XYZ file of C-alpha atoms in Angstrom:
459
model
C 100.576 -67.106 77.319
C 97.769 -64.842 78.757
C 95.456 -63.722 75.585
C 94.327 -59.734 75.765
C 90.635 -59.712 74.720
C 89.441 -57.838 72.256
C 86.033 -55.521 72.404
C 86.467 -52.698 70.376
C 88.690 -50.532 67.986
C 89.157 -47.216 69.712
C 91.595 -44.971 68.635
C 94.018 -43.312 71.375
C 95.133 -40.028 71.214
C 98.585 -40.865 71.623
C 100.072 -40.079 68.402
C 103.624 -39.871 66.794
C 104.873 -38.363 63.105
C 104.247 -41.508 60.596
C 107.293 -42.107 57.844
C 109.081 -39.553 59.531
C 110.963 -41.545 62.262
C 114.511 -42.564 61.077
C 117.230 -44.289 62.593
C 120.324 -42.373 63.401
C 123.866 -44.361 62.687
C 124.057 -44.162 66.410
C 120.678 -46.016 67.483
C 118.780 -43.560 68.976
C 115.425 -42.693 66.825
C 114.331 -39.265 65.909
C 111.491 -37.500 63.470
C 112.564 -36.209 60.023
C 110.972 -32.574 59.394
C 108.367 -33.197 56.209
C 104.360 -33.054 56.149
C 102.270 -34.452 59.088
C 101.372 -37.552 58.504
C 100.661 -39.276 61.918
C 100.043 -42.453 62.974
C 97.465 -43.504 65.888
C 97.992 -45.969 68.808
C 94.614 -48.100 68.268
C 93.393 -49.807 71.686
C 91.242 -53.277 70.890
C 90.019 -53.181 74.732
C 87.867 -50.263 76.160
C 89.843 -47.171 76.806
C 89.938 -45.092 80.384
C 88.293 -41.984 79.415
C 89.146 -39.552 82.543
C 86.248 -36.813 83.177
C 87.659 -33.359 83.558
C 86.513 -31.548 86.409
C 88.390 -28.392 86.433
C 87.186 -26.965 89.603
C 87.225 -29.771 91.369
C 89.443 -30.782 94.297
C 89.449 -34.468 93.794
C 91.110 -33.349 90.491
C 93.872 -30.947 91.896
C 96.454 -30.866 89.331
C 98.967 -28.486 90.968
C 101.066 -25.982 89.159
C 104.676 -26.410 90.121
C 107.399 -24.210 90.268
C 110.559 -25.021 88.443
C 113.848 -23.301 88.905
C 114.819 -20.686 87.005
C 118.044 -20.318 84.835
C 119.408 -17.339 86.485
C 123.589 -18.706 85.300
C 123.437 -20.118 82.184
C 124.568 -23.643 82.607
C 127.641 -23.175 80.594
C 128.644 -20.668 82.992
C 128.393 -22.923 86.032
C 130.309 -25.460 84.333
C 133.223 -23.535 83.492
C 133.239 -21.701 86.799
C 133.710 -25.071 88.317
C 136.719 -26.215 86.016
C 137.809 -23.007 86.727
C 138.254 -23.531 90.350
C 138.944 -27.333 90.471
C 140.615 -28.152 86.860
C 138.725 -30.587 83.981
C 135.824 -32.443 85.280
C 135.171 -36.382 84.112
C 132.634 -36.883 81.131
C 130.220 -38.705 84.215
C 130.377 -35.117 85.954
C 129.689 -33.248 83.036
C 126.716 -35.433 81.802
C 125.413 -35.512 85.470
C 125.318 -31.684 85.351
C 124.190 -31.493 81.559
C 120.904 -33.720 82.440
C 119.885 -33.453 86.505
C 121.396 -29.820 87.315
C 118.342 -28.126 89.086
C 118.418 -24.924 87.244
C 119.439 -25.809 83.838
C 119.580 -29.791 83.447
C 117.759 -31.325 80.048
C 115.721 -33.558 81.753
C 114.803 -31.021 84.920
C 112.133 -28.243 83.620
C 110.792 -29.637 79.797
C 109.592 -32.467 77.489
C 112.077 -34.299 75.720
C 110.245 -37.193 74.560
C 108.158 -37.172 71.170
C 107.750 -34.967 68.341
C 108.064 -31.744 70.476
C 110.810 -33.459 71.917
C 114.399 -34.658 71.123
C 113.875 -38.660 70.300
C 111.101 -40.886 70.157
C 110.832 -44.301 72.528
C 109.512 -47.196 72.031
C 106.325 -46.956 74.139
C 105.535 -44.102 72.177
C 105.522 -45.811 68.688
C 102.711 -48.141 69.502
C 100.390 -49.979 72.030
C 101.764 -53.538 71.521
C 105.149 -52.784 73.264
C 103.850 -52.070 76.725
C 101.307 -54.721 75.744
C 103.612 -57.026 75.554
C 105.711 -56.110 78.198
C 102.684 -56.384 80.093
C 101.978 -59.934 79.421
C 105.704 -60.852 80.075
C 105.120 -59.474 83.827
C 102.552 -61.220 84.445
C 103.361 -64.546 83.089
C 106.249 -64.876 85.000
C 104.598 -63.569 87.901
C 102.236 -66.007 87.891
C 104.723 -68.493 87.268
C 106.016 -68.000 90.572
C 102.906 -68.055 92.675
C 101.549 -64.872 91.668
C 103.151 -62.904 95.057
C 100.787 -60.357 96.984
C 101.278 -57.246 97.584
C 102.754 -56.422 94.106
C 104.530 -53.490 93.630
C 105.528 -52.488 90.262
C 108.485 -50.103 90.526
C 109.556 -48.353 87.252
C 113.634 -46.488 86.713
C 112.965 -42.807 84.412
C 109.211 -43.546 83.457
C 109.413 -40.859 80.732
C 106.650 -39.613 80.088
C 104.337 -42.379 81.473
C 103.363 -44.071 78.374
C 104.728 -47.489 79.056
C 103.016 -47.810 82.686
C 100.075 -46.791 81.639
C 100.287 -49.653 79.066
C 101.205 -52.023 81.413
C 98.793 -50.549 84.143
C 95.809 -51.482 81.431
C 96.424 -54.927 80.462
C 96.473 -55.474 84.333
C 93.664 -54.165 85.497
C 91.827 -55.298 82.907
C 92.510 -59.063 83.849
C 91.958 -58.683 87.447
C 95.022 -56.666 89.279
C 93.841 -53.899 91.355
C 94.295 -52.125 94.777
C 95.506 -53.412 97.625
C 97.444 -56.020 95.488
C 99.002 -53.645 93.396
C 101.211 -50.442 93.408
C 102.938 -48.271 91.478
C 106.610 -46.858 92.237
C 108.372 -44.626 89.723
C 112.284 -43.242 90.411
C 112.274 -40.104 88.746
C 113.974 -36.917 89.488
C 112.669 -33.867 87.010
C 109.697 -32.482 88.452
C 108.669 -31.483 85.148
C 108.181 -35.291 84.179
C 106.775 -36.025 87.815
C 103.831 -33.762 87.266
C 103.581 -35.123 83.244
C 103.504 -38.782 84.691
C 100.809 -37.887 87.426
C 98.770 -35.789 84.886
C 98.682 -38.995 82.491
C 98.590 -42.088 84.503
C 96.680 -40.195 87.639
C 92.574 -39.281 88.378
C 94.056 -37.352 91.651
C 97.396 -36.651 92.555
C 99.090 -34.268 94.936
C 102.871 -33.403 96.454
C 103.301 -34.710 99.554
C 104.699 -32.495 102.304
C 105.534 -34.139 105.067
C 109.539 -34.004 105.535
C 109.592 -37.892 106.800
C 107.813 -39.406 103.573
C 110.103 -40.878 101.378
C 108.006 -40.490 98.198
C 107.852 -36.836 97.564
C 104.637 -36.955 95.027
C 101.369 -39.349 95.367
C 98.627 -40.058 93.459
C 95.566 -42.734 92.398
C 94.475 -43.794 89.330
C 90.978 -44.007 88.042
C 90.742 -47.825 88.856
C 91.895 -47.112 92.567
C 95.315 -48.122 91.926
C 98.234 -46.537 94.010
C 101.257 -44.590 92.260
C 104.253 -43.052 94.356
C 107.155 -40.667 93.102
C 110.834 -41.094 94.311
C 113.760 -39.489 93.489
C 115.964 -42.711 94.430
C 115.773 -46.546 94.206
C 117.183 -46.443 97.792
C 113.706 -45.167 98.529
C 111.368 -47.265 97.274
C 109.835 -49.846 99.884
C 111.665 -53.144 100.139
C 109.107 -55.460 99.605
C 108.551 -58.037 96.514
C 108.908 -55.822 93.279
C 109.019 -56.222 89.496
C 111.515 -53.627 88.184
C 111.448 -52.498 85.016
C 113.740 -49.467 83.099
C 113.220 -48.496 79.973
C 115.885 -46.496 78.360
C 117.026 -45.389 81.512
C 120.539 -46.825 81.885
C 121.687 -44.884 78.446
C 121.265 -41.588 80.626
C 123.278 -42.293 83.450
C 126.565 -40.975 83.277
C 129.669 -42.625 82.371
C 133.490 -42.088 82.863
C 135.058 -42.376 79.084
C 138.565 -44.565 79.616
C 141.294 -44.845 77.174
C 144.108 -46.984 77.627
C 147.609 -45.699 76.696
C 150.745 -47.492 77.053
C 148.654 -50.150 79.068
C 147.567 -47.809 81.580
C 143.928 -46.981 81.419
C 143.371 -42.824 81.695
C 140.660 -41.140 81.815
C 139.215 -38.463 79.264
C 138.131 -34.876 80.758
C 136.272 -32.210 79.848
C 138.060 -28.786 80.257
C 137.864 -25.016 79.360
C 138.931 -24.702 75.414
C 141.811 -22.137 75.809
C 140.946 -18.427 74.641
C 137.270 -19.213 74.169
C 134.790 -18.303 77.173
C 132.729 -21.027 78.181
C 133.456 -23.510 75.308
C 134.726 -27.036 76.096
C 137.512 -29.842 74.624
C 138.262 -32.944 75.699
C 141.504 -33.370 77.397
C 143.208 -36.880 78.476
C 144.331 -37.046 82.190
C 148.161 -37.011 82.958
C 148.051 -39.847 85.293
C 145.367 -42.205 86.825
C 142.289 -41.048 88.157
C 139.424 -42.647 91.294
C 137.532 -44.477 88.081
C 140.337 -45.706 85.937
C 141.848 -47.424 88.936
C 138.382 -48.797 90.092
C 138.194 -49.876 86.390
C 141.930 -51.177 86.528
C 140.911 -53.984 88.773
C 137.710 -54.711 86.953
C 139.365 -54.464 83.557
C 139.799 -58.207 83.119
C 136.155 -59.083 83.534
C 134.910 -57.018 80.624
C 137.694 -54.952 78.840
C 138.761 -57.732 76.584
C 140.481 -56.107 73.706
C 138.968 -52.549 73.558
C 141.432 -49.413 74.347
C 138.410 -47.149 74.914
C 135.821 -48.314 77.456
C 132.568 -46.196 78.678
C 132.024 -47.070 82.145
C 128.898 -46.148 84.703
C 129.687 -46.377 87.876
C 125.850 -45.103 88.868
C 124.514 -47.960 86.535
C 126.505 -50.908 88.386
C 125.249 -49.416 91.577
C 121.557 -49.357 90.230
C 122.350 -52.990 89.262
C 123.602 -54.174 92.777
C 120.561 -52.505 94.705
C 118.419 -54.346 92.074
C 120.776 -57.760 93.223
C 120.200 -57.168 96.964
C 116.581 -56.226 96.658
C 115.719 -59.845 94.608
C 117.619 -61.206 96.954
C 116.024 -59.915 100.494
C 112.549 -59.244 99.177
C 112.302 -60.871 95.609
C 110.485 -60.327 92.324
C 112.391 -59.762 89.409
C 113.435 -57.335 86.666
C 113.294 -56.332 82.865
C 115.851 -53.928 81.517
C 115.068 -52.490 77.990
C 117.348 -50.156 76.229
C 119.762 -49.698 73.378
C 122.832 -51.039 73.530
C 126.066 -54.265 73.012
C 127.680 -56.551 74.636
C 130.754 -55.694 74.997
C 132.029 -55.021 71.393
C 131.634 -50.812 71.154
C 133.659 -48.565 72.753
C 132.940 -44.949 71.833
C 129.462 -43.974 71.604
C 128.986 -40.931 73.947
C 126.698 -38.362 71.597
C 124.208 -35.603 71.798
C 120.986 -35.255 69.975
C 119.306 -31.898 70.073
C 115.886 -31.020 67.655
C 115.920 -34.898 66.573
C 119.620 -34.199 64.795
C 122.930 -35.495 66.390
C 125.042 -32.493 67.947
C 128.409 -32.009 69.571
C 127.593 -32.558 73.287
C 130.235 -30.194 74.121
C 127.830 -27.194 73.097
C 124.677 -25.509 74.597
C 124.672 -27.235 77.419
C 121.570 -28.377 78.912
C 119.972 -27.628 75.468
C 120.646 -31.418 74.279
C 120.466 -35.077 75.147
C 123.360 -36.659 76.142
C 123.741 -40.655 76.206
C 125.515 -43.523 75.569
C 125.204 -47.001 74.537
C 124.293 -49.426 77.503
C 127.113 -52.025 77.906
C 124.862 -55.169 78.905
C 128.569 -57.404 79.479
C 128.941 -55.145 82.267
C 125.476 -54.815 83.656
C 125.884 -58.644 83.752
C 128.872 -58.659 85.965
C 127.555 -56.413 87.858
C 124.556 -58.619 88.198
C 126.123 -61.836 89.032
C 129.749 -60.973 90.480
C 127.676 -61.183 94.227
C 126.273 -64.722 93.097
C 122.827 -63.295 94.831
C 121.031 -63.419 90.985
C 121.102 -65.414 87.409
C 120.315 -63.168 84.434
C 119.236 -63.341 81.016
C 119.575 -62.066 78.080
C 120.723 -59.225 76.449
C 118.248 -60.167 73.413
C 116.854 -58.367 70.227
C 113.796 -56.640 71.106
C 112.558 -58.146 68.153
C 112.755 -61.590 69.414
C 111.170 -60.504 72.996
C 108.164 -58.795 71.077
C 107.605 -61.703 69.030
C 107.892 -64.683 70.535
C 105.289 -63.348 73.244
C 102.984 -63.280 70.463
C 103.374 -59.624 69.528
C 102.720 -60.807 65.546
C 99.315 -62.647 66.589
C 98.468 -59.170 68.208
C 98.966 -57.244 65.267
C 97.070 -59.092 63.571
C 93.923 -59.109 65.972
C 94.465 -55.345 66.047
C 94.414 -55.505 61.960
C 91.434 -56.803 61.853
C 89.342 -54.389 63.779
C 91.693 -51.137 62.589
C 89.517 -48.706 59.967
C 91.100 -46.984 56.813
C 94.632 -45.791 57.297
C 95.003 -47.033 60.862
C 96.210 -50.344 59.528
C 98.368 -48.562 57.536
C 99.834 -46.821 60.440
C 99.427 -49.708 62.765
C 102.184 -52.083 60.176
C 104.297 -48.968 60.106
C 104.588 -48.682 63.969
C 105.302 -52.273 64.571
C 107.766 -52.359 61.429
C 110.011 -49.973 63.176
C 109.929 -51.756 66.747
C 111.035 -54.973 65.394
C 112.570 -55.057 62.140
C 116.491 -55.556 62.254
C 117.405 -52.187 61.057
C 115.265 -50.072 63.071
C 114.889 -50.908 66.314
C 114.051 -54.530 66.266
C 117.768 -55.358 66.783
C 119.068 -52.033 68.201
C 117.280 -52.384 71.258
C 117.740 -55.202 73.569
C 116.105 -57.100 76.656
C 117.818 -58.194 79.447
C 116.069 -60.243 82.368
C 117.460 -60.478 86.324
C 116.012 -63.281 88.587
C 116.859 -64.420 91.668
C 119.148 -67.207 92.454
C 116.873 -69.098 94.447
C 114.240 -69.194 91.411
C 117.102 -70.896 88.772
C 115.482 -74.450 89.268
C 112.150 -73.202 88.950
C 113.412 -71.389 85.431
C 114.886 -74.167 84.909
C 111.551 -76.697 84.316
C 109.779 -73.290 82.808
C 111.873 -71.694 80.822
C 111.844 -67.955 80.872
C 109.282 -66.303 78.318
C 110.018 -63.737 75.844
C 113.821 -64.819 76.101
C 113.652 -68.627 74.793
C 112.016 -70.219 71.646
């Protein structure tokens, strides 16, 4: 266990609505309207406190042009089922959330109390602390491997590397041993990131770069953008994605008279640009890929969700561990195998048919970790671990010694709002148990794992 020390009691600016976070039936948490009552994110080591320098270059914080909404999204959408016939739920959700011009996730914030849900990250300092301390106990484990690169899957709005970016500078990781890689495609959130976790930062213009944005944090440390996993440098990484697999899309499967067909989204009949869900007459390219998978995971569910994107995400991971190694944490919401229909919306913190305003609401899903896990160890390249309550992660890594540390320092109602935070990330009906960890190693490091046991997911 690597201890954080403790100098002060600062108070971070970070802040989320306090007692007005609830859990909706579905998992995903959002803020109740009502008075506002906040609670702070208290750092116990000394804060980074960035100078502004407005007019200065070494500060450049460029303003970037998003795309305008010239068709409203609904529009495009029909205009294409129009000319091709229903689209899958995957194709719809990939439009909803990454189209250019109108996607959720392309030209806003969605995160926090302006936004549509709250993370985890966001709630309070000990997450990414602990996170933090995970990474680098098992990196160290392994012979502490230099050049690190930390690579991160839909970094938000930056909260949870900058965490993680804190606790290891501050015991001894810096430039040229360590770098920063985050996979994100809004530009929106590309600039947010760079604007939080960045002292300079600039686009980067040269057509043969495969990052696309750049910048350096105050402690010298390296951070590149990427729109793809396929473009981040294949050298020995620690990935880590939270809540990113609940966004990628998935093809919605029912089985009917043992054949598994696929649900649609089509043009609602007499009604310009509304939506319905239609079933496919016959087989389509996922249920048959899913046909010959079925056995693996299907067991006796008629409805399956299925992401093709996130298996693919999982065997880059695979070959990457493999080739190049490191190692990687997956954090999200989600089962094992036992749920079957949990596609939703949530729009202004409230659930909401995800058939309507397009682009105007969330859409996700539940992560199915049984088939992350096949999808992980099918090639025989990795061994995983896991999925575990977030709960148990958080706490066996000492997260309830922490709290307490950060008690003890904390002034007037910032213990208060330091219990409430850390009540919802770990108690069982909140999002101690509805979010879970899941852990991928390579093969070649199961003896090693073997004499010490992986932390975080064993006693």
């Amino acid at each position: 266990m690597i201890a954080i020390a403790v100098n002060s009691s600062i108070v971070d600016s970070r802040r989320v609505p306090r007692r007005q976070v609830k859990l909706l039936s579905s998992g995903r948490f959002c803020l109740n309207s009502g008075r506002n009552s906040l609670f702070a994110r208290t750092f116990c080591y000394k804060t980074i406190r960035r100078p502004q320098f407005k007019d200065s270059p070494q500060q450049k914080k460029p303003q970037r042009e998003f795309p305008k909404q010239d068709v409203p999204l609904a529009k495009q959408i029909s205009a294409r089922i129009q000319a091709t016939g229903p689209i899958t739920v995957a194709s719809y959700m990939k439009e909803i959330l990454t189209n250019p011009s109108g996607g959720y996730y392309m030209s806003k914030d969605v995160f926090g109390r302006e936004g549509d849900f709250i993370t985890s990250p966001e709630v309070g300092q000990i997450f990414g602390e602990m996170v933090a301390i995970w990474i680098l106990t098992e990196w160290r484990k392994i012979g502490s491997p230099k050049p690190l690169q930390l690579v991160e899957l839909g970094p938000g709005r930056g909260t949870l590397a900058q965490d993680i970016l804190r606790v290891l500078t501050q015991l001894g990781l810096s430039s040229p041993d360590l770098s920063v890689h985050l996979v994100e495609i809004s530009p929106f959130m590309c600039q947010a990131q760079a604007n939080r976790l960045c002292f300079t930062h600039d686009e980067v213009t040269d057509p043969q770069s495969k990052h696309h944005y750049a910048g350096e944090t105050l402690s010298g440390v390296k951070i590149f953008w990427y729109r793809s996993l396929e473009d981040v440098p294949r050298n020995f990484s620690i990935f880590y994605a939270h809540e990113f697999f609940d966004a990628l899309p998935v093809h919605k499967l029912e089985r009917k008279d043992g054949i598994w067909k696929e649900v649609l989204v089509d043009l609602d009949p007499g009604k310009d640009d509304t939506f319905r869900f239609v079933m496919s007459r016959a087989e389509t390219p996922a249920s048959k890929v899913f046909t010959q998978l079925s056995g693996q995971f299907a067991d006796q569910r008629d409805h399956i969700e299925f992401s093709l994107d996130a298996l693919n995400v999982i065997n880059q991971m695979a070959d990457r561990l493999e080739e190049n190694g490191g190692f990687s944490l997956i954090m999200d919401y989600g089962h094992n195998g036992d749920k079957s229909d949990t596609f939703r919306a949530f729009r202004q913190h409230q659930l909401h048919n995800p058939l309507e305003n397009p682009g105007q609401a969330d859409l996700t899903a539940d992560v199915d970790f049984k088939q992350l896990k096949f999808a992980a160890e099918k090639s025989q390249k990795v061994i995983t671990f896991g999925p575990i309550f977030q709960s148990d992660f958080l706490q066996r890594l000492g997260s309830d010694v922490r709290l307490k540390v950060l008690l003890e320092n904390a002034k007037g109602d910032q213990k208060t709002d330091l219990e409430t935070g850390y009540n919802l990330l770990t108690h069982p009906d909140k999002m101690g148990h509805r979010f879970k960890f899941f852990a991928i190693f390579p093969r070649v490091l199961e003896s090693i794992l073997q004499k010490l046991p992986l932390s975080g997911f064993t006693q």
